[in-house]
Each structure stands twice: as structure tokens, then as C-alpha cells.
Amino acid sequence: MFYLASILGSFPLPKTFEIKSWNDENVINSIKEKYHSRILNEDMLVVMVLGNVIPTNTTLMDGKTKSYSVIFDVLLFIPKIREIIPSSVSQIRESDMVARIGSFDAYVHKSQILDGKSKIDFINQTVTSSNKSIRVGTIIRGKITSVSFPHTGPIKIGMTCAQPYLGVIDE
Amino acid sequence: MKTLFLSIIVFSVSILLIGTSNQVFAPCLVGVTSCGPPPGVTVVATTDSQFYEKNDTITVQGQVYLENYTKPVTIQVVNPNNTTIQSIDVPVNNETFGTKITANFTKTGMYQIVTCVQNWCNRSYIKFVSEPYRLTAGSTDFLINYKSFADLVGMEADVNSQALRVHITNATAQGLQFVITLPRELIDSRGYDGNDASFRVWIGMHQPDKYMAPANFTQITSNGKSRTLAIDIPYEPVSNSNGIWDFKIMSADVASGPGVSNESPLKLFRLGMTIDQIHCQKDFVLIIKSEDGSPACTSSETAQILIQRGWGHALDTGVSVTLREGQRDGPLLVQKVLQDSIQGLNFREYPLATNVGMPVTLHIGDTASNGCTVELTLVKINNDTATFLKKEYHNKPCPICLSEDTVIDTPNGRVNIKDLKVGMSVFTQDDSGKKQIVTISKTGKTLTLPGHKMVHLILDDNRELYVSQNHPTADGRLFGKLALGDIIDGSKIKSTELVSYNGTYTYDILPSGGTGFYWANGILAGSTLK
């Protein structure tokens, strides 16, 4: 699930840099550099720094660099096991299917794609079962089965669509 | 276990959020539909209102979602420039905290009350108004206190509608209100008994009055000097973000007692109100003074006496007129009758008399007028016929008289027309063309509207006159129709032009005798009085 939150953080800037506005490009970029794609609390990821920066009264001196303590808004992604979430199919591969949840990829193993026996057509990028068909661009409802926040690289999300009420979202 | 703990927090936060209207999180991004406060939130703080004015007390209450948390919480007040202007440490007891802040800020705008606990922060957005709105009505300045989460665009006193109009924008959330303190000296609403009556408040999206709808409002406080209303702002998800909302605040509805002003009817009339917008106190009736068309409120017995003596006459309530395509009544020629409107030509006599009809489209409630005496209001359309309410205002004739500096020939010399009274002697011309001395049988003066035009006439022998276009000459023509080179009163016209008239009234007299003629600035003229 995506959430919006205000968090307290800090960012460095050269001591000589004069901040004219707390929402100017330099400040936002410095915060983004530190917090974009950062994992917080081991279970949530900063998708985007939204700004709305408020300085707090703390300014730490450190040689040539100042560390500014600020409050700012972020968009967080916090995937939860068993959470049912909509996503858009982006790729159908030999062993699995990739679906986009916002800016993240979730993987659905071929055994978890549709309830019952399904047939995958890699050339036309479609998966069909007895009464449903999935292709690239189809919006599906999936249940998160696994989440991994590795120290390096993107987070890994496993999903299933092979349960009642999951799969293609009926128009 | 951790999931259970988070679930409890989410549930608790949700419960708290449902009960508070001023808890504002950053707006959802486009395409993100499931945004909201994240699990793991450590603190939530709310204020007791969304908007404050100078020296109001802001009550902040909050809860920390960490077990056995005992450290003080720092509450920051952040001004519209994103600068922290106050920082208060508030103790936490039983995971709750609260404080009161005096809103003595200097700048109007959006403020934030920010509370952080262990890197999670809560923002509550409030709107602060630092000073009242200064409204000038007539020659008086009124300071009007107001507060709202929406932005004030402006206010104006609409004398014609006897209403206060308020314009706001950026009403971007549900459940918003506009709170306004109305000075009684500016606008008030009283019933027959002289006690306070409810105001009428209408609201619309910056559109004509006829599309406005009644607004929900309550009177919060009242004292001898002012009354404070809290008016609900309807929530329109699309239009609220950019649109301007208009409020129209008026005195009591006619149905529950006429809107009665403390001012005299004559004063309201001079302020620009029309006769039909003026109401009398209970047991009094409105009559129109014949001499100048001004209103007066008297008891019904007195009104009868005044009408019998010719001092005044009763108000015309109008007659019903039905017109089909091609038919004309007074100033209106109906050309097309449509389902919800009519199209036609409006012939005006004032402020500029013309025989050319101006194309008009009238919807129900719209009016066509000759500019002064006749008014047709469209009230109903039935197939191919349109029904109008026709009102004739004998009390406000089209100004067709002479300027206030005109002098009239009398046996005592030339006398300013303003100084002439009934019974005074004046020269006239009898049916055979002979000059005679007669008495004045009637005098009249007519209020002019701003922009009133008069004919400035100069003759070859340098006689000149300022006269209304529809004033008659002695030979039956109209002064407005005279052209360069025409002969009037034995002399050729050297110059004729329309000029603006700055006087308040135009004047006329009626000499006794058969013709009613008199010499104005030495030029023989007819009279408009009968």
C-alpha cells in the first residue's frame, strides 16, 4: 500500500551554501539524494520525496558541511503479506509474469497465475485459462505472498492470482 | 506480533481520524488511490477548529502511539513562509498531550501545527486571519471580522439588493464554513416587532443571483453591535478548488416579515434603492410622493388623506400582459417565443431616447423597460404566448424637463425654475399667439440617473438651453429631434449636441391657460406636465 507521511530527517549541504527557500531545488534535491528509495524501519520504502519542507531548530556543524534537520513529506510504499493489491501486467515470461505496482515490480510464478489450468502464449504475451485471459496491460488483483527488502537492489515482491476473486479485474 | 501491533495502531489512528475534520495529510498523488496515514505513525495531533482570527485560542490535543512514552512532545507553529514561529514543549501524560496557543500571529494565511515523535511527524493545517476586512459603504468604513479555511476574495455592500456580498475561493475540503461578524450598522434583519429576525443567505458559484441557492447557516453569537453567522460552504470536488463562491446576505424574507432597514425610506431611496426594494414597518404603508417620486411610509389613514390631497399615490403592483410573436406592448416587441425564453426588441426612452429597438433575450424573471416609466417582467411562457407583469411607474417619469439653471420669464423678471412655486406669476402664450400673464398651476421635478443626457441647444441669436431630449417645443416637436439649421422660436439652430447632465433633478412648470407654454432661457417651450 502507498502512504503519505511527514517525517523528520536530515540532509547535508556545504557550509557556504545559503538557503534562500526551504523548498527550492537544491534543498529538495539534497533530501531526495539521501531519502529516495531508502528503506525505513526495514519494511517501508521511500518512493518519492514530496517536499513541503519545514526546518527544525537544529543545525549541526561538521567541518565544511552543515547538517540540516527538517520535516518533509514523503510517499511511502509498505507492502504487507496477504495484502490484496491491484497492478498492471507488464511482461509475460516463460516461468512467471511481471506486474507493476506503482514503480515496483511484483512477480507471479506461472503456477500462481490463474486458478485452474492456464495456457501461456509468449509470442502474443497472453495467458488464458478456461474463462479468463491476461495480457500485457491487463489490470489484475493479486495477493502479496512474499516481500524482501534486500540491502542492495530493488525490493522483491511475490504475488499470487490463483485464488477466488483474484486475477483479472472485471470491467 | 509486529503486524498485530501495527494493525492496532492503524485502527487507532483511523478511529481518531474519523472523529477529526482538521487532520490534513498531504494530498494524494495522481493515480494513487489508497493513500493515507501510514502504519507506524507515532503521533497524531488535532486542533479544535480549522480557522482562527486574531487572539483566538487554538486548542491542540494529541496522542502518542508508543507505549510508556513519557518525554515531552515539541509542538511547532509554522507560518505561511514555512518558518517556525513558536516551539512549545508539552508534557505527555498517559500517552496524551494537549496545550493552548494564542493566535497572535501577524500574517494571514495557512499555518501548520507540527508535532514530531521519533521521526514521524503530524501536520495539522489551520487558516489564520490577522485583521478584519475593511469595507467602505457610503462614506463609512466598516471592519468586518471573518474566518474560514477558504480564502476571502472580497466583500461589497450591494445597496440595490440591500445585501452584503462576500466572495471566497479555495474552499478545498469538505465541511468548511465561513464565519462572519456582521456589524448591525452595516446590515441587520428585524421582524415586525423590531426584534432580531433571521438573515437570508444565498450561495452560488460566482453566477447570477437567479442560480443561487439558499445556504445553510447558523447564528453563533449576537450582541447590540453585531451578529455572527457560520455559513456552510457546499462541497463541490471539482469547482471548489479553483472557483469563487458568492454569498449574498440579506435581511429577513418577505414571507416572515419584510426586511426592514433602520434607515428612512427617503434615505434608502437617495442611496439608490428602487421603490420595490423598500419596505415599511408593520402597520405602515408605502406611498409615493407625486412631486418627486420619492417614497414615504405612513399609517394607512394618513396615506388615504395624502392621496386624496394629491400629495402622493399608492404603489402600482402591475397588470398581466400576454404577448405573441409580432406583438408589442410599451417598450417590448416580441419576435420569438421559445421554450424557456423570448427574443425581441427593447425600445428605450431613457437615458437615450431612440426609435431603434435593441435585441434582447428574456428568461423568466428578466425585465424589459423603457428606462423609466414602464417595466415588463417575463413571468410565464405557455406554448406561443408569453405572459409579462407590466408595471407603470408614474412616480418616476422619464426625465424630460429642463436643467436646474434654466431661467423662466415672469413679470418680475427672469426667475430660476427651481424657485418657482404654484400660484406665482409667469408669462405664457395663448392660443392666438399673444403673450399673457398667468399663474403657475403645477411644478414638477424628476430625479435623474447617472449618465443622463440633455440637449445643449444654441440658436443663431445666441439664446441657449439645456433640455431633455423628449421635452416638447411649442410647435409640438421634441427638442431631441431638432437638427442643425432648423428654426425654433423664430431663430435658426446654430448648434445642438447631447451632453451629460450633472444635476440631481430636472424641472418643469405648467402655466395655467390653454397652451401651457412658457419661455425658458427666452426660448418658447411646451410643458410635460398635464
XYZ file of N, CA and C in Angstrom, chain A residues 58-126:
207
model
N 17.353 22.633 14.753
C 18.658 22.001 14.944
C 19.535 22.145 13.709
N 20.698 22.691 13.873
C 21.669 22.764 12.789
C 23.009 22.282 13.340
N 23.520 21.254 12.775
C 24.760 20.677 13.282
C 25.916 21.093 12.398
N 27.024 21.465 12.995
C 28.209 21.857 12.237
C 29.131 20.647 12.128
N 29.679 20.442 10.958
C 30.577 19.308 10.773
C 31.598 19.686 9.711
N 32.668 20.312 10.123
C 33.710 20.682 9.173
C 33.199 21.618 8.121
N 33.239 21.189 6.851
C 32.786 22.033 5.756
C 31.300 21.838 5.444
N 30.678 20.970 6.190
C 29.289 20.626 5.871
C 28.365 20.956 7.036
N 27.175 21.426 6.664
C 26.130 21.629 7.679
C 25.104 20.518 7.513
N 24.593 20.042 8.631
C 23.532 19.048 8.556
C 22.246 19.718 9.039
N 21.275 19.744 8.157
C 20.019 20.422 8.482
C 18.961 19.405 8.875
N 18.339 19.686 9.987
C 17.262 18.826 10.438
C 15.940 19.411 9.933
N 15.193 18.619 9.215
C 13.971 19.138 8.580
C 12.822 18.129 8.667
N 11.627 18.663 8.536
C 10.428 17.831 8.394
C 10.012 17.913 6.936
N 9.679 16.814 6.328
C 9.253 16.842 4.926
C 8.277 15.694 4.654
N 7.553 15.842 3.531
C 6.546 14.841 3.167
C 7.140 13.823 2.203
N 6.756 12.584 2.406
C 7.233 11.509 1.522
C 6.065 10.616 1.116
N 6.252 9.961 -0.017
C 5.333 8.892 -0.415
C 6.022 7.580 -0.082
N 5.356 6.785 0.729
C 5.941 5.517 1.175
C 5.239 4.342 0.508
N 5.987 3.293 0.288
C 5.402 2.025 -0.157
C 5.653 0.995 0.932
N 4.568 0.456 1.461
C 4.695 -0.502 2.562
C 3.911 -1.764 2.192
N 4.560 -2.705 1.512
C 3.846 -3.921 1.129
C 3.654 -4.843 2.330
N 2.498 -5.449 2.410
C 2.185 -6.338 3.540
C 1.817 -7.717 3.007
N 2.299 -8.728 3.678
C 1.933 -10.089 3.294
C 0.408 -10.233 3.416
N -0.184 -10.901 2.419
C -1.631 -11.162 2.323
C -2.444 -9.922 1.912
N -1.719 -8.827 1.670
C -2.426 -7.632 1.190
C -2.841 -7.854 -0.268
N -4.069 -7.518 -0.580
C -4.550 -7.654 -1.955
C -4.427 -6.295 -2.631
N -3.811 -6.289 -3.777
C -3.434 -5.019 -4.377
C -3.625 -5.081 -5.895
N -4.083 -4.023 -6.523
C -4.183 -4.027 -7.986
C -2.830 -3.719 -8.623
N -2.617 -4.248 -9.788
C -1.363 -3.973 -10.508
C -1.614 -4.150 -12.004
N -0.647 -3.706 -12.767
C -0.774 -3.760 -14.220
C 0.261 -4.736 -14.792
N -0.191 -5.680 -15.596
C 0.734 -6.684 -16.154
C 1.672 -6.005 -17.158
N 2.982 -6.204 -16.958
C 3.942 -5.543 -17.856
C 4.709 -6.546 -18.728
N 4.768 -7.790 -18.314
C 5.548 -8.762 -19.080
C 5.087 -10.190 -18.755
N 5.041 -11.030 -19.764
C 4.706 -12.443 -19.531
C 5.903 -13.276 -20.001
N 6.479 -13.980 -19.052
C 7.714 -14.700 -19.335
C 7.479 -16.212 -19.203
N 8.554 -16.957 -19.467
C 8.409 -18.414 -19.506
C 7.990 -18.988 -18.150
N 8.618 -18.445 -17.093
C 8.335 -19.039 -15.791
C 7.402 -18.208 -14.935
N 7.231 -16.952 -15.304
C 6.381 -16.099 -14.463
C 5.834 -14.917 -15.246
N 5.153 -14.037 -14.493
C 4.569 -12.835 -15.080
C 5.000 -11.663 -14.197
N 5.321 -10.524 -14.832
C 5.713 -9.334 -14.064
C 4.545 -8.356 -14.071
N 4.229 -7.840 -12.876
C 3.151 -6.844 -12.770
C 3.687 -5.625 -12.037
N 3.279 -4.465 -12.484
C 3.768 -3.222 -11.887
C 2.814 -2.760 -10.781
N 3.405 -2.548 -9.605
C 2.648 -1.908 -8.513
C 3.284 -0.541 -8.349
N 2.673 0.480 -8.887
C 3.328 1.792 -8.885
C 4.621 1.700 -9.664
N 5.737 1.956 -8.985
C 7.025 1.884 -9.686
C 7.775 0.597 -9.360
N 7.098 -0.351 -8.739
C 7.761 -1.598 -8.350
C 7.241 -2.779 -9.159
N 8.127 -3.766 -9.301
C 7.754 -4.985 -9.999
C 7.358 -6.057 -8.988
N 6.253 -6.713 -9.259
C 5.873 -7.884 -8.470
C 5.913 -9.080 -9.421
N 6.245 -10.228 -8.882
C 6.404 -11.411 -9.720
C 5.338 -12.447 -9.362
N 4.706 -12.979 -10.399
C 3.689 -14.015 -10.185
C 4.188 -15.282 -10.894
N 4.511 -16.298 -10.108
C 5.007 -17.545 -10.707
C 3.899 -18.174 -11.556
N 4.337 -18.907 -12.601
C 3.329 -19.422 -13.542
C 2.319 -20.340 -12.863
N 2.745 -20.948 -11.767
C 1.804 -21.814 -11.056
C 0.754 -21.017 -10.304
N 1.005 -19.697 -10.150
C 0.090 -18.853 -9.357
C -0.692 -17.866 -10.222
N -0.613 -18.053 -11.542
C -1.202 -17.019 -12.399
C -2.726 -17.077 -12.399
N -3.324 -18.162 -12.761
C -4.785 -18.232 -12.790
C -5.229 -19.533 -12.136
N -6.415 -19.504 -11.589
C -6.966 -20.698 -10.971
C -7.261 -21.716 -12.076
N -6.922 -22.945 -11.843
C -7.173 -23.958 -12.856
C -6.035 -24.041 -13.856
N -6.256 -24.730 -14.923
C -5.204 -24.939 -15.930
C -5.117 -23.735 -16.855
N -3.935 -23.169 -16.968
C -3.780 -21.997 -17.823
C -2.764 -22.264 -18.922
N -2.927 -21.518 -20.013
C -2.056 -21.707 -21.170
C -1.363 -20.374 -21.460
N -0.024 -20.446 -21.566
C 0.738 -19.220 -21.771
C 1.186 -19.129 -23.227
N 0.959 -17.976 -23.843
C 1.387 -17.716 -25.210
C 2.410 -16.584 -25.149
N 3.726 -17.000 -25.215
C 4.775 -15.991 -25.037
C 4.836 -15.037 -26.219
N 4.520 -15.532 -27.412
C 4.621 -14.669 -28.598
C 3.619 -13.533 -28.517
N 2.384 -13.861 -28.174
C 1.340 -12.832 -28.078
C 1.209 -12.265 -26.668
N 2.099 -12.743 -25.767
C 2.117 -12.221 -24.398
C 0.732 -12.327 -23.739
N 0.141 -13.506 -23.784
C -1.166 -13.729 -23.145
C -1.150 -15.017 -22.334
